[in-house]
Each structure stands twice: as C-alpha cells, then as structure tokens.
Coordinates of C-alpha atoms in Angstrom, one line a residue:
M195 CA 0.2 0.1 -0.2
S196 CA 1.2 3.5 -0.9
F197 CA -0.3 6.6 -1.0
S198 CA 0.1 10.5 -0.4
V199 CA -1.4 13.3 1.4
I200 CA -1.2 17.1 0.0
L201 CA -1.6 19.4 3.1
P202 CA -3.3 22.7 2.5
D203 CA 0.1 24.1 2.3
G204 CA 0.6 22.2 -1.1
S205 CA 3.3 20.4 0.5
K206 CA 2.9 16.4 0.1
R207 CA 4.0 13.5 2.6
D208 CA 3.7 9.8 1.4
F209 CA 2.6 6.6 3.4
D210 CA 2.8 2.8 3.0
Q211 CA 0.9 2.0 5.3
A212 CA -2.9 3.4 6.6
I213 CA -2.5 5.8 9.3
T214 CA -5.5 8.1 11.4
I215 CA -5.7 11.6 11.3
S216 CA -4.1 12.2 14.6
D217 CA -1.4 10.1 13.5
L218 CA -1.0 12.7 10.8
A219 CA -1.1 15.6 13.1
H220 CA 1.4 14.5 15.6
G221 CA 4.2 13.8 12.4
I222 CA 3.8 17.2 11.2
S223 CA 4.6 18.6 14.8
T224 CA 3.7 17.5 18.3
S225 CA 2.0 21.1 19.2
L226 CA -0.1 19.9 16.1
G227 CA -0.8 16.6 17.3
K228 CA -2.0 17.7 20.8
A229 CA -4.4 20.4 19.4
A230 CA -6.2 18.4 16.6
L231 CA -9.5 17.8 17.0
A232 CA -10.8 17.0 13.8
G233 CA -9.7 16.5 9.7
K234 CA -11.3 17.5 6.9
V235 CA -10.5 14.8 4.5
D236 CA -11.3 15.8 0.6
G237 CA -13.9 18.6 1.9
Q238 CA -15.4 16.3 4.2
L239 CA -14.9 16.6 8.2
Q240 CA -13.5 13.2 9.6
P241 CA -13.2 12.7 13.5
V242 CA -9.4 12.6 14.4
D243 CA -9.2 8.3 14.7
Y244 CA -10.4 8.3 10.8
Q245 CA -7.8 5.9 9.2
L246 CA -6.1 7.9 5.7
D247 CA -5.4 5.0 3.2
R248 CA -5.4 6.7 0.1
D249 CA -4.9 10.1 -1.9
A250 CA -6.1 12.8 -0.4
N251 CA -6.1 16.5 0.2
V252 CA -6.2 17.3 4.0
A253 CA -6.4 19.4 6.6
I254 CA -5.9 19.1 10.7
I255 CA -8.6 21.3 12.0
T256 CA -7.9 23.0 15.4
D257 CA -9.9 25.3 17.7
K258 CA -8.3 27.5 15.4
D259 CA -10.8 26.7 12.6
E260 CA -14.2 27.6 12.2
E261 CA -15.1 24.2 11.8
G262 CA -13.1 23.5 14.9
L263 CA -15.9 25.1 17.1
N264 CA -18.6 22.8 15.0
V265 CA -17.0 19.7 16.2
L266 CA -16.8 21.1 19.7
R267 CA -20.6 22.1 19.8
D268 CA -21.8 19.0 18.1
T269 CA -19.9 17.0 20.5
V270 CA -22.1 18.6 23.8
A271 CA -24.9 17.9 21.9
F272 CA -23.9 14.0 21.7
V273 CA -23.3 14.3 25.1
F274 CA -26.6 15.9 26.3
E275 CA -28.8 13.2 24.4
A276 CA -26.4 10.7 26.1
V277 CA -27.0 12.2 29.7
A278 CA -31.1 13.0 28.6
K279 CA -31.6 9.2 28.0
K280 CA -29.7 8.0 30.9
A281 CA -32.4 10.9 33.0
Y282 CA -35.3 9.8 31.1
P283 CA -35.1 6.4 29.1
E284 CA -38.7 6.9 27.2
L285 CA -36.9 10.0 25.6
R286 CA -36.6 9.9 22.1
F287 CA -34.5 12.3 19.7
G288 CA -35.3 14.0 16.6
E289 CA -32.4 16.2 14.8
H290 CA -30.1 18.2 15.6
A291 CA -27.2 20.6 14.4
A292 CA -24.9 22.9 15.3
G293 CA -23.6 26.4 13.8
E294 CA -22.6 30.3 14.2
D295 CA -25.2 30.4 17.1
G296 CA -24.8 27.2 18.6
F297 CA -26.4 24.0 19.2
F298 CA -29.7 22.7 18.6
V299 CA -31.0 19.0 19.6
D300 CA -34.7 18.0 19.3
T301 CA -36.1 15.9 21.9
D302 CA -40.1 14.1 22.2
K303 CA -41.4 12.8 25.7
E304 CA -44.7 12.5 27.3
N305 CA -44.0 15.0 29.7
Q306 CA -41.5 17.5 27.6
I307 CA -38.4 19.0 29.4
K308 CA -38.9 22.3 31.1
V309 CA -36.6 24.6 31.4
N310 CA -36.1 24.3 35.1
E311 CA -34.8 20.6 34.4
L312 CA -31.5 22.2 32.1
P313 CA -29.9 22.7 35.4
E314 CA -29.5 19.5 36.2
L315 CA -28.7 18.5 32.7
E316 CA -26.2 20.7 32.4
N317 CA -24.5 19.1 35.4
A318 CA -24.8 15.8 34.4
V319 CA -22.6 16.8 31.1
K320 CA -20.5 18.9 33.2
K321 CA -19.5 15.3 35.5
A322 CA -19.2 13.0 31.7
V323 CA -16.8 16.1 31.0
K324 CA -15.1 15.9 34.5
A325 CA -14.8 11.3 33.8
G326 CA -13.3 12.3 30.2
E327 CA -15.1 9.5 28.8
K328 CA -14.2 7.6 25.3
I329 CA -16.6 9.2 22.8
E330 CA -16.0 6.4 19.6
S331 CA -16.2 6.7 16.2
V332 CA -17.6 3.8 14.2
V333 CA -19.3 2.3 11.5
M334 CA -22.4 0.1 12.4
P335 CA -25.0 -1.8 9.9
K336 CA -28.1 0.2 9.3
A337 CA -30.3 -2.4 10.4
E338 CA -28.7 -2.5 13.5
L339 CA -29.6 0.9 14.2
E340 CA -32.7 0.7 13.3
E341 CA -33.0 -2.1 16.0
I342 CA -31.8 0.5 18.5
F343 CA -34.1 2.9 17.4
K344 CA -37.3 0.5 17.5
D345 CA -39.0 2.9 19.7
D346 CA -38.0 6.0 18.1
P347 CA -39.9 6.8 14.8
F348 CA -37.9 9.9 14.6
K349 CA -34.6 8.6 14.4
L350 CA -36.4 5.3 12.5
E351 CA -37.8 8.0 9.6
L352 CA -34.0 9.9 9.7
L353 CA -32.5 6.8 9.5
S354 CA -34.6 5.7 6.0
Q355 CA -32.5 8.5 4.3
E356 CA -29.5 6.9 4.8
T357 CA -28.5 5.6 1.0
S358 CA -26.1 2.9 2.4
D359 CA -26.5 -0.3 4.4
E360 CA -23.2 1.2 6.7
V361 CA -23.6 4.5 8.7
K362 CA -21.4 6.3 10.6
A363 CA -21.9 6.4 14.1
Y364 CA -20.4 7.7 17.6
K365 CA -20.5 5.6 20.8
L366 CA -20.4 7.0 24.1
G367 CA -21.0 3.9 26.8
D368 CA -24.0 2.2 25.8
F369 CA -25.3 5.8 23.6
V370 CA -25.2 5.7 20.2
D371 CA -26.5 8.5 17.4
F372 CA -26.2 9.0 14.2
G373 CA -25.8 12.1 12.0
F374 CA -22.8 13.7 13.3
A375 CA -19.7 14.4 10.9
A376 CA -17.0 14.6 13.3
L377 CA -17.0 15.0 17.3
L378 CA -14.2 15.4 19.7
P379 CA -12.4 11.9 21.0
N380 CA -13.3 12.5 24.7
T381 CA -16.1 13.8 26.5
G382 CA -12.5 15.7 28.9
K383 CA -11.6 17.7 25.1
I384 CA -15.3 19.6 25.6
K385 CA -14.6 23.6 27.3
Q386 CA -16.9 26.5 28.0
F387 CA -20.4 24.9 27.0
K388 CA -24.4 26.0 27.9
L389 CA -27.6 24.6 27.9
L390 CA -29.5 27.9 27.0
S391 CA -33.3 27.3 26.4
V392 CA -36.4 25.5 25.7
A393 CA -38.6 25.6 22.9
G394 CA -41.1 23.9 20.6
A395 CA -40.1 23.2 17.3
Y396 CA -42.3 21.0 14.3
W397 CA -40.4 17.9 13.2
K398 CA -38.7 19.2 9.9
G399 CA -40.3 22.4 10.4
K400 CA -43.3 21.4 9.2
S401 CA -46.7 22.9 11.0
S402 CA -48.7 19.5 9.9
N403 CA -45.7 17.7 11.6
P404 CA -46.0 16.9 15.7
M405 CA -44.1 19.1 18.1
L406 CA -41.0 18.4 19.6
Q407 CA -39.3 20.4 22.5
R408 CA -35.8 21.9 21.1
I409 CA -33.0 22.3 23.5
S410 CA -30.8 24.8 23.0
G411 CA -27.0 25.5 23.8
T412 CA -23.8 26.9 23.1
A413 CA -20.1 26.3 23.8
F414 CA -16.6 27.9 23.3
F415 CA -12.8 27.1 23.2
K416 CA -12.2 29.8 26.0
K417 CA -14.8 31.7 28.9
A418 CA -14.4 34.6 28.3
D419 CA -16.1 34.2 24.9
L420 CA -18.6 31.9 26.5
D421 CA -19.4 34.9 28.9
A422 CA -19.2 37.7 25.7
D423 CA -21.9 35.5 23.8
I424 CA -24.1 35.3 27.0
K425 CA -24.4 39.1 27.1
R426 CA -25.4 39.6 23.6
R427 CA -27.9 36.9 23.9
E428 CA -29.3 38.9 27.2
D429 CA -29.0 41.7 25.2
I430 CA -30.9 40.0 22.1
K431 CA -33.3 39.1 24.6
E432 CA -33.8 42.5 25.6
R433 CA -34.5 43.9 22.1
D434 CA -36.8 41.5 20.8
H435 CA -39.2 43.4 19.3
R436 CA -41.6 40.9 20.5
T437 CA -41.3 41.3 23.7
I438 CA -41.3 45.1 23.5
G439 CA -44.1 44.7 21.1
R440 CA -46.2 43.5 24.1
D441 CA -44.7 45.5 27.1
L442 CA -45.7 48.6 25.3
D443 CA -48.6 47.5 23.8
L444 CA -47.7 48.3 20.2
F445 CA -48.9 44.9 18.2
F446 CA -50.0 41.7 18.6
V447 CA -50.5 38.2 17.0
D448 CA -53.2 35.9 17.2
P449 CA -52.6 32.4 15.6
K450 CA -56.5 31.4 16.7
V451 CA -57.6 34.3 14.2
G452 CA -54.9 34.0 12.0
A453 CA -51.4 33.5 12.2
G454 CA -49.0 36.0 10.6
L455 CA -51.3 38.6 10.9
P456 CA -50.5 41.3 13.0
Y457 CA -52.8 43.5 14.8
W458 CA -51.4 47.9 15.6
M459 CA -53.0 48.8 18.6
P460 CA -52.9 52.2 18.5
K461 CA -49.4 53.0 19.8
G462 CA -48.3 50.7 17.6
A463 CA -50.5 51.7 14.6
T464 CA -49.2 55.3 15.2
I465 CA -45.3 54.5 15.4
R466 CA -46.3 53.3 11.7
R467 CA -48.4 56.3 10.4
V468 CA -45.3 58.5 10.8
V469 CA -43.4 56.5 9.1
E470 CA -45.4 56.4 6.7
R471 CA -46.6 59.9 6.6
Y472 CA -42.9 60.3 6.3
I473 CA -41.6 58.3 3.4
I474 CA -44.5 59.2 1.2
D475 CA -43.4 62.9 1.6
K476 CA -39.8 62.1 1.4
E477 CA -40.8 60.2 -2.0
V478 CA -43.1 63.3 -3.8
A479 CA -40.7 65.4 -3.1
D480 CA -38.4 63.3 -5.0
G481 CA -40.5 63.4 -7.8
Y482 CA -42.6 59.9 -7.2
Q483 CA -46.2 59.6 -7.9
H484 CA -48.1 57.7 -5.3
V485 CA -50.6 55.6 -6.1
Y486 CA -53.4 52.9 -4.7
T487 CA -53.5 49.4 -6.9
P488 CA -56.0 46.3 -5.8
V489 CA -54.4 43.8 -3.8
L490 CA -55.8 40.9 -6.1
M491 CA -55.4 40.7 -9.5
N492 CA -55.8 38.7 -12.2
V493 CA -52.8 35.4 -12.0
D494 CA -52.0 35.6 -16.0
A495 CA -50.7 38.7 -15.0
Y496 CA -47.7 37.1 -12.9
K497 CA -47.7 34.1 -15.1
T498 CA -46.4 36.9 -17.5
S499 CA -44.2 38.7 -15.1
G500 CA -42.4 35.7 -14.1
H501 CA -43.5 35.3 -10.9
W502 CA -45.8 32.6 -11.4
A503 CA -43.0 30.2 -12.6
H504 CA -40.2 31.6 -9.5
Y505 CA -42.5 32.0 -6.6
R506 CA -45.2 29.6 -7.0
D507 CA -44.8 28.1 -4.0
D508 CA -44.5 31.3 -2.3
M509 CA -48.5 32.8 -3.8
F510 CA -51.3 32.3 -2.1
P511 CA -53.3 29.6 -4.4
P512 CA -55.7 31.5 -6.9
M513 CA -59.3 32.2 -6.3
D514 CA -61.5 30.8 -8.7
M515 CA -64.2 33.3 -9.2
G516 CA -66.6 31.1 -11.6
D517 CA -66.6 32.3 -15.0
G518 CA -63.2 31.4 -16.1
E519 CA -61.5 34.2 -14.0
M520 CA -58.5 33.1 -11.5
L521 CA -57.5 36.2 -9.0
E522 CA -54.9 36.3 -7.1
L523 CA -53.4 38.0 -3.9
R524 CA -50.7 39.6 -5.1
P525 CA -47.5 38.6 -3.7
M526 CA -45.3 41.6 -5.6
N527 CA -46.3 45.2 -6.5
C528 CA -44.8 45.3 -10.0
P529 CA -47.3 44.2 -12.7
S530 CA -49.2 46.8 -11.0
H531 CA -47.4 49.3 -10.8
I532 CA -46.6 48.2 -14.8
Q533 CA -50.3 48.8 -15.8
I534 CA -49.9 52.1 -13.9
Y535 CA -47.2 53.2 -16.7
K536 CA -49.4 51.3 -19.4
H537 CA -53.2 53.3 -19.1
H538 CA -51.1 55.7 -21.0
I539 CA -49.4 56.3 -24.2
R540 CA -45.7 57.5 -22.7
S541 CA -43.2 59.9 -24.1
Y542 CA -40.1 60.3 -24.3
R543 CA -40.6 64.4 -22.3
E544 CA -42.4 62.2 -19.3
L545 CA -39.6 60.4 -19.1
P546 CA -38.6 58.8 -15.9
I547 CA -41.6 58.1 -14.8
R548 CA -41.4 57.3 -10.9
I549 CA -44.5 55.6 -9.7
A550 CA -44.5 54.4 -5.9
E551 CA -47.1 52.8 -3.0
L552 CA -47.4 51.6 0.2
G553 CA -48.3 48.6 -1.0
M554 CA -50.4 45.6 0.4
M555 CA -48.7 42.0 -0.3
H556 CA -49.3 38.9 0.8
R557 CA -47.2 35.7 1.0
Y558 CA -48.0 32.2 1.9
E559 CA -45.4 31.2 5.0
K560 CA -45.4 28.4 6.5
S561 CA -46.4 28.0 9.9
G562 CA -42.9 27.4 11.8
A563 CA -41.5 30.3 9.4
L564 CA -43.5 33.1 11.1
S565 CA -41.7 35.2 13.7
G566 CA -43.6 38.5 14.9
L567 CA -43.4 41.7 12.7
Q568 CA -40.0 39.8 10.6
R569 CA -42.1 36.6 9.1
V570 CA -46.0 37.7 8.6
R571 CA -48.4 36.7 5.7
E572 CA -49.8 39.9 4.8
M573 CA -47.4 42.6 4.4
T574 CA -47.3 46.5 3.2
L575 CA -44.1 47.3 1.3
N576 CA -42.5 50.6 0.9
D577 CA -42.5 49.8 -3.5
G578 CA -41.6 52.3 -6.3
H579 CA -40.6 51.4 -10.1
T580 CA -39.4 54.2 -12.3
F581 CA -39.3 53.9 -15.9
V582 CA -36.4 55.1 -17.8
A583 CA -34.7 55.5 -20.9
L584 CA -31.5 53.5 -21.2
E585 CA -29.1 56.6 -20.7
Q586 CA -30.9 57.2 -17.6
V587 CA -30.3 54.2 -15.6
Q588 CA -27.3 55.4 -14.0
E589 CA -28.7 58.9 -13.0
E590 CA -31.7 57.3 -11.9
F591 CA -29.7 55.0 -9.8
T592 CA -27.8 57.4 -8.3
K593 CA -30.9 59.5 -7.3
I594 CA -32.4 56.3 -5.5
L595 CA -29.3 55.8 -3.6
R596 CA -28.8 59.1 -2.0
L597 CA -32.4 59.4 -1.4
I598 CA -32.1 55.8 0.6
M599 CA -29.0 57.6 2.2
E600 CA -30.9 60.6 3.7
V601 CA -33.6 58.3 5.2
Y602 CA -31.6 56.4 6.4
K603 CA -29.6 59.5 8.4
D604 CA -33.3 60.3 9.6
F605 CA -33.2 56.6 11.2
D606 CA -30.0 56.9 12.3
I607 CA -28.9 54.1 10.8
T608 CA -25.4 54.0 10.6
D609 CA -24.9 50.4 10.6
Y610 CA -24.8 48.7 7.1
Y611 CA -23.2 48.0 3.6
F612 CA -23.5 47.9 0.1
R613 CA -23.7 44.2 -1.6
L614 CA -24.1 44.4 -5.7
S615 CA -26.0 41.1 -6.4
Y616 CA -25.6 39.3 -9.2
R617 CA -26.9 35.9 -11.7
D618 CA -25.5 32.7 -11.6
P619 CA -24.3 32.2 -15.0
K620 CA -24.6 28.4 -14.7
N621 CA -28.2 28.5 -13.0
T622 CA -30.2 28.8 -15.9
E623 CA -33.7 27.9 -14.5
K624 CA -33.6 30.5 -12.0
Y625 CA -32.7 33.6 -13.9
F626 CA -33.9 35.2 -17.4
A627 CA -32.1 33.8 -20.2
N628 CA -30.3 37.2 -21.9
D629 CA -26.5 37.2 -21.8
E630 CA -26.3 40.7 -23.2
M631 CA -28.7 42.0 -20.7
W632 CA -27.0 40.7 -17.7
E633 CA -23.5 41.9 -18.7
R634 CA -24.7 45.3 -19.4
S635 CA -27.1 45.5 -16.8
Q636 CA -24.7 44.5 -14.5
S637 CA -21.5 47.2 -15.7
M638 CA -23.9 49.4 -15.3
L639 CA -24.5 49.4 -11.6
K640 CA -21.1 48.4 -11.1
K641 CA -19.9 51.6 -12.9
A642 CA -22.8 53.7 -11.0
M643 CA -21.3 52.7 -8.0
D644 CA -17.7 53.4 -8.9
D645 CA -18.6 56.9 -9.8
M646 CA -19.5 57.4 -6.7
G647 CA -16.9 56.2 -4.8
L648 CA -18.7 53.7 -2.8
E649 CA -16.8 50.0 -1.6
Y650 CA -19.5 47.2 -2.4
V651 CA -19.0 43.5 -2.3
E652 CA -20.2 41.6 -4.9
A653 CA -22.2 38.2 -4.8
E654 CA -22.5 36.0 -7.7
G655 CA -26.4 34.2 -7.8
E656 CA -28.1 36.8 -5.3
A657 CA -30.0 39.0 -8.2
A658 CA -33.6 39.1 -9.1
F659 CA -34.7 36.7 -11.5
Y660 CA -35.1 39.3 -13.7
G661 CA -32.1 41.7 -13.0
P662 CA -29.2 42.3 -10.8
K663 CA -29.6 45.0 -7.7
L664 CA -27.8 46.7 -5.2
D665 CA -28.8 45.5 -1.8
I666 CA -28.3 47.8 1.0
Q667 CA -27.3 45.1 3.6
T668 CA -28.0 45.7 7.6
K669 CA -26.9 44.5 11.1
T670 CA -30.0 44.0 12.8
A671 CA -30.2 44.0 16.8
L672 CA -30.5 40.4 17.1
G673 CA -26.8 39.8 14.7
A674 CA -28.3 39.1 11.7
D675 CA -27.7 40.4 7.7
E676 CA -30.7 41.5 6.8
T677 CA -31.3 43.2 3.2
M678 CA -33.3 46.9 4.5
S679 CA -33.3 48.6 0.5
T680 CA -32.8 47.6 -2.6
I681 CA -32.5 49.1 -6.4
Q682 CA -32.8 46.2 -8.9
L683 CA -32.7 47.1 -12.6
D684 CA -34.8 45.1 -15.5
F685 CA -34.7 45.0 -18.8
M686 CA -37.1 41.8 -18.9
L687 CA -40.7 43.0 -17.6
P688 CA -40.9 46.0 -20.6
E689 CA -40.8 42.8 -22.5
R690 CA -42.7 40.6 -21.4
F691 CA -45.2 43.8 -20.7
N692 CA -44.5 45.3 -24.4
L693 CA -43.6 48.1 -22.8
S694 CA -42.7 51.7 -24.9
Y695 CA -42.6 55.2 -24.8
V696 CA -42.5 57.6 -28.1
G697 CA -39.0 58.7 -29.1
Q698 CA -37.6 62.1 -29.7
D699 CA -37.7 60.3 -33.3
G700 CA -41.3 59.7 -33.4
E701 CA -40.6 55.7 -33.1
E702 CA -41.4 53.1 -30.1
H703 CA -38.6 52.9 -27.9
R704 CA -39.0 49.9 -25.0
P705 CA -38.1 51.4 -21.1
V706 CA -35.8 50.1 -18.9
M707 CA -37.6 49.1 -15.5
I708 CA -36.0 50.1 -11.9
H709 CA -37.6 48.3 -9.0
R710 CA -36.9 49.7 -6.0
G711 CA -37.9 49.8 -1.4
I712 CA -36.1 52.5 0.5
V713 CA -37.3 50.7 4.0
G714 CA -38.7 47.3 2.8
T715 CA -41.8 46.6 4.3
M716 CA -43.6 48.4 7.1
E717 CA -43.7 44.9 9.4
R718 CA -39.9 44.2 8.9
F719 CA -38.4 48.4 9.2
I720 CA -41.0 48.7 12.2
A721 CA -39.5 45.5 13.9
Y722 CA -35.9 46.8 13.2
L723 CA -36.6 49.7 14.6
I724 CA -38.2 48.3 17.8
E725 CA -35.2 46.4 18.1
I726 CA -32.1 48.9 17.5
Y727 CA -34.1 51.7 19.9
K728 CA -35.1 48.9 22.6
G729 CA -38.3 50.6 22.6
A730 CA -36.9 53.9 23.4
F731 CA -37.8 55.8 20.6
P732 CA -36.7 59.0 19.3
T733 CA -39.2 61.9 19.8
W734 CA -40.5 62.3 16.3
L735 CA -41.1 58.8 15.9
A736 CA -42.5 58.0 20.0
P737 CA -46.1 57.1 19.5
V738 CA -46.5 59.4 23.2
Q739 CA -44.3 62.2 23.4
V740 CA -45.2 63.9 26.2
E741 CA -46.3 62.5 29.5
V742 CA -48.0 65.3 31.6
I743 CA -48.8 64.1 35.2
P744 CA -50.2 66.6 38.1
V745 CA -48.8 66.1 40.9
N746 CA -52.5 66.5 42.9
L747 CA -55.0 65.4 41.2
D748 CA -57.3 68.3 42.3
A749 CA -55.4 70.7 42.5
H750 CA -53.7 70.8 39.0
S751 CA -55.4 68.1 37.1
E752 CA -57.2 71.1 34.9
Y753 CA -53.4 72.7 34.4
A754 CA -52.2 69.6 33.6
K755 CA -55.2 68.7 31.1
K756 CA -54.9 73.0 29.5
V757 CA -51.1 71.9 28.2
R758 CA -51.7 68.1 27.2
D759 CA -54.4 70.2 25.3
E760 CA -52.1 72.8 23.8
L761 CA -49.7 70.0 23.2
N762 CA -51.8 68.6 21.1
K763 CA -52.8 71.1 19.1
R764 CA -49.4 72.0 18.1
G765 CA -49.2 68.7 16.9
F766 CA -46.9 66.6 19.7
R767 CA -48.2 63.7 20.6
A768 CA -49.0 64.0 24.6
E769 CA -51.4 62.1 27.2
A770 CA -52.1 63.4 31.1
D771 CA -52.5 60.7 33.2
L772 CA -55.1 61.3 35.2
R773 CA -55.3 57.8 37.1
N774 CA -55.9 57.7 41.2
E775 CA -52.1 56.5 42.0
K776 CA -48.8 57.6 43.7
L777 CA -46.6 60.3 41.8
G778 CA -43.6 58.0 42.1
Y779 CA -45.7 55.1 41.0
K780 CA -47.1 57.7 37.3
I781 CA -43.0 58.6 37.1
R782 CA -41.8 55.3 37.0
E783 CA -44.6 54.2 34.8
S784 CA -43.7 56.6 32.4
Q785 CA -40.5 55.7 32.3
T786 CA -41.1 51.8 31.9
Q787 CA -43.1 53.1 28.7
K788 CA -39.9 54.9 27.8
I789 CA -41.9 58.0 27.2
P790 CA -39.4 60.7 25.8
Y791 CA -40.5 63.4 27.7
T792 CA -41.9 63.6 31.3
L793 CA -43.9 66.8 32.4
V794 CA -44.8 67.2 36.6
L795 CA -46.9 69.8 37.0
G796 CA -47.8 71.4 40.6
D797 CA -48.0 74.5 41.9
E798 CA -45.2 76.7 40.9
E799 CA -45.5 75.2 37.7
M800 CA -49.4 76.1 37.8
S801 CA -48.3 79.6 38.8
S802 CA -45.7 80.3 36.4
N803 CA -47.4 78.7 33.0
S804 CA -44.1 76.7 33.7
V805 CA -43.3 73.0 33.5
N806 CA -41.3 70.9 34.8
V807 CA -39.3 68.9 33.1
R808 CA -37.3 64.8 33.0
R809 CA -36.5 63.0 29.8
Y810 CA -36.8 59.5 29.4
G811 CA -33.5 57.9 31.2
T812 CA -32.7 60.6 33.0
E813 CA -33.3 61.5 36.8
E814 CA -32.4 65.1 36.2
E815 CA -35.5 67.7 36.6
I816 CA -35.5 71.3 35.1
V817 CA -37.9 73.7 35.3
K818 CA -39.3 75.6 32.1
S819 CA -41.5 78.0 30.5
F820 CA -44.4 76.5 28.4
D821 CA -43.1 78.4 25.6
E822 CA -39.5 76.8 26.1
F823 CA -40.7 73.8 26.3
I824 CA -42.3 74.1 22.9
A825 CA -39.2 75.6 21.3
E826 CA -37.4 72.4 22.5
I827 CA -39.7 69.9 21.8
D828 CA -40.2 71.3 18.3
Q829 CA -36.8 71.2 17.2
D830 CA -36.5 67.6 18.5
V831 CA -38.8 66.5 16.3
K832 CA -38.1 68.8 13.2
S833 CA -34.3 67.4 13.6
Y834 CA -34.9 63.6 14.1
S835 CA -34.1 63.6 17.2
R836 CA -30.2 64.0 16.0
K837 CA -28.0 64.4 18.7
N838 CA -26.0 66.9 16.8
R839 CA -28.2 69.1 15.6

C-alpha cells in the first residue's frame, strides 16, 4: 500500500501504511497533534481516529478553525443526548445541528423537558466532561441501528434516508447516535458550554408534523468567549421586538384569528403612520407619483411577469371567480405599477416616470417560519418603480441611492453595507436567459457605484430572476444580516409586458424598469426600529411624546389637561395621567413606557405657566416656561431627534 496526503500549504507526504488523522497531525508537529480536533479529508469533516489509506487532500482542524467550534458544539450536543437519555429512558430524539449560533437537539417524550430541568442536565454533562469518557467513532450496519431505535419513530425516519447499508455513528458508553460529521475523541476535551433554552419545534419544520421540544445551547473553547456570548444573548432578549411590542402594547399576533397577520394597537399604529407619512412626503418631494392599486390581480399577469413560475410556492392559491377568471392575492407590486404605466401612451419627455405605493402584499409563509413582525403573511411594502430611457439608468440609480442614504440618516441607521447582487450564469432555471442583458445591466450598476466612490461587495447568485440589484445590508440588533433596501435593474418585464414610449424620433422605444424599496416592508422595518431603539423611540417617532402628570389630582388636573391639549393642538402627541395613583408610580410608569418627555406639574408650574421636564433615561429635572419647552420639543422633532442638531 502506498498513498500520498496533500496538505493545505501544497506539501505532500507519502505513506506505505494506513494512518489516522491524529497520527498525521503528530507527524507534522507535537503541538499540532495535541491541538488536533478533527480533519477535513477531501472537503469532508472526519474524526481524529479516521484512517487515511488513499490519496487525499487533508487539513487538520484545531480550535483556530471555524469547523473546530462546530466539532465542539456537536460533541456537547451528543453528550447532552447521552445524559438526557440516561435521565429519561423514554426520551426520543429528532434532528440535531451545530452552527454559528450554538447547537440544538430536538427531543420528545410524554411530559416534555422543562426549562427548570436544564441545570440538572447541564451538571450531568459537566460530570461526563470531568470523567473524560471516550467517544468512539464506529461504522454500524443500518439494520443494527434500526433495532436500537425501534421505539423512536423520528430516528427511524432519519435512518430511512441513509442510502448505505452501513452508517457512521458515535458511541459514549452504551449510548449510540448518528448524523454527526466529526466529534471530539473524548468528553474531557469539551471546554466551556451552557444549555440555554427550551422551545417548541415542529418535526422537520413542518406545522403538520408533531411538535417536539428543542433544547438549545452553545459552547466555546474559552470562558471569555462564552461570557461574551451570554451577554450578547441577554442583549438580544432585551431587544426582541415581540417582547417589547407586548410590553409597550404596540401590536399582537393571535394564531386563533390568523397566524402571521399582525394587529396594530393604537401606539404601534401611530409609529407606523409616522413612518408612512414620512416616506410618502420624502418620495413625493423626490418626484414620485403615489398610487393605490388592488391587492387582487388576474393570475395571468403573474404568469406573464414570471412570478408564477419562480415564486409559485410563496403565493396563495388563486381564487376561482366561477366564470373562468382566476384572481391572485398579489405577492409583488411590479405588475400593478406596470398597468399604471401602460394606461397612457408615454413620451420620452415624461421620463423618468416614478411610481410609488405603500402596497399591501401576501406571501404563503409556513407556520413554522412566522415570527412577530419580521416574517408575516400580510405585509405593506414601501415599493416604487421608475421607468427610464437607457441613457437615464445611471443617473436615476444614483438619485435613488442618495434618497435611501438620506432616509437612513434621518432614522440614525449607520451599520450597513452595499452588496451588488449578480446572477449565477450557470443557473439557467432561476435567471432570465439573456447574456447581453445581464452583462450590460451588471456593468451599469458597477459603474454607478464606482462613480459615486462607494465601497461594495459582489455576490454571484443573489440577483432577482429578472435583473441584477444593489442590496443594502444592515445588521439587525439581533446580529442577523438583512436586506433593508434594494435597487434592481430590469430589462425583462418591459419586454414581457410590451412596454414602450414614443421617442424623439417618433418611434416606439423600450424603457428600462428600476424596482426599488427604500425601507422594505412596514412590518419588518418597524420590527427593526423597535430592536435598534430597544423600544425607546426618538421623539419624532415615539407614539406618545409627552406624558403630563399632575402632582395633585384635585389641585393640578385642570392645568395638566390644558398643557396636554395645547401640545396636541400644536401637533405633538401628549397624554395626561389622571389616574388615582401615587406620583412616584406615575413617573416610573412613564419611564417604563419609554416616553421621551415627562412633565410634572404642581403649584409652582401652574402659577408661572411653566413645566417641570424630565427626559427619558435621566433623573434630572429642569423647570422651563411652557414656551421654552415647546421650542425644545419642536426642534427635537424637526431634527429627527439627532444628537448633533
């Protein structure tokens, strides 16, 4: 036997007998042998006791590699399964996975595992770690595993998907499981870990399947990293828009009356209305014509546009009107705006024609994917489409991008980057087949970005099916990378819908269509705002801007109502707390509700027509004349509550 191993640096090592990955690592250096956690053999992750007996490219995985962290987390998940099975012999297991956010194990038993049971299970894992028990990598007959899991329908279903008669598995004492790429060789190599939460999870993510119990956790090689991650998770929990939305009474979703269909309470509706008015005013000032179009459209329009072919699974079933007409709840607004454009004969003198709408759309989201305001079935998109001549593309693209950046400034959004999203030329099914169109439109976007001197990343395979786009990616407060805004070039839909304008030469010409969304959907954008502000909205956005509190109900209520009414008359959103509660309780309540200004009114304020002002998040109280306060809050609102105003 003779074979060669190619290392990542290109060097080659020859062998005349089989060796393990661990042997290879020790042969390179003693320190690497000690640090080896697993190996990557021709791109496949393998445990350190995996035998090499053929030509292969091999990389040694240590705690410095991203895969090393996944090996650690998979190992903790496996050891957790072993101790949980010992504690609850009737326990069944579903799927498990490890990734950048930790690991999870899906479990099932008659009385599901509760969150208060996690500390005891965590201690059992710690004992296994302290014991340094061996984790053995084995290859077992599929039939033998089927016998082991004969009482576990979930594991049997996973086994049925294995195509080989032999399956790679791992053993810890008497416990066996499969589906792990590589695990640490013994429990003693596990470092820092924590079990985090218990939640429901449908089997394989389908709402029609049984609900299992998902145990989530995380693991790191260093305690400092674990501590930082736990702190990060606590911050995420504080920012969760679903929790804040409930605490501040902004919105709710009730599956009994419709999962994924948010109800906006008065305060949440106020925030949304402020955002909608703001964005409409911005767009109208920038030359957009705002329209209203129906949420229903003949399904043939979506067949013409290509949405039916590409996004049918995300669309609701068509409604048969009984006379051959099939109506569809719209998943996109583009065909509607195309109809607005087509309604008149267009001249080159009119271009660019900018059409915008806060357009309601519907998506056929699965129940398991729904989440607060971020993933819903009904949404309102801040949508717009510009119809331009070819020579106007770059100028219009630049104009749109500048508008987006102005909006970001007003909302104090600073953590974002630009991504040019191109087609994958090999994917002929997803993308409109026209090489010339793709090359021309992609180069146009690139040139526009270069001319503006903006940095960007390029992403192949992220384009829309009809054209390339610029995506503006933001980091949400929860750490996710999300598309906030987009500008998309489209040569295809004008062709499919036979759009034209009369040129200077009197002939018909084909316009280019630019799709753009400034802040995405109202639902997702407001979820984003809730989380970045932690519910403490800047004054211009706050649902209640001023809380007026009389010191004594009998003596000061009338003055409190007078101040409130005058503020409301001037366009500010003010409320007076006239409940029969203690003053301190009312002030704390105003702070809890994160109201920007609290005005406390007593004898001194009433006699001098002044107000005692406390800003949210401070203990400082300042007495000002009512006119001075009006000037302060007016400037606060007009400057979009920017700190440097």
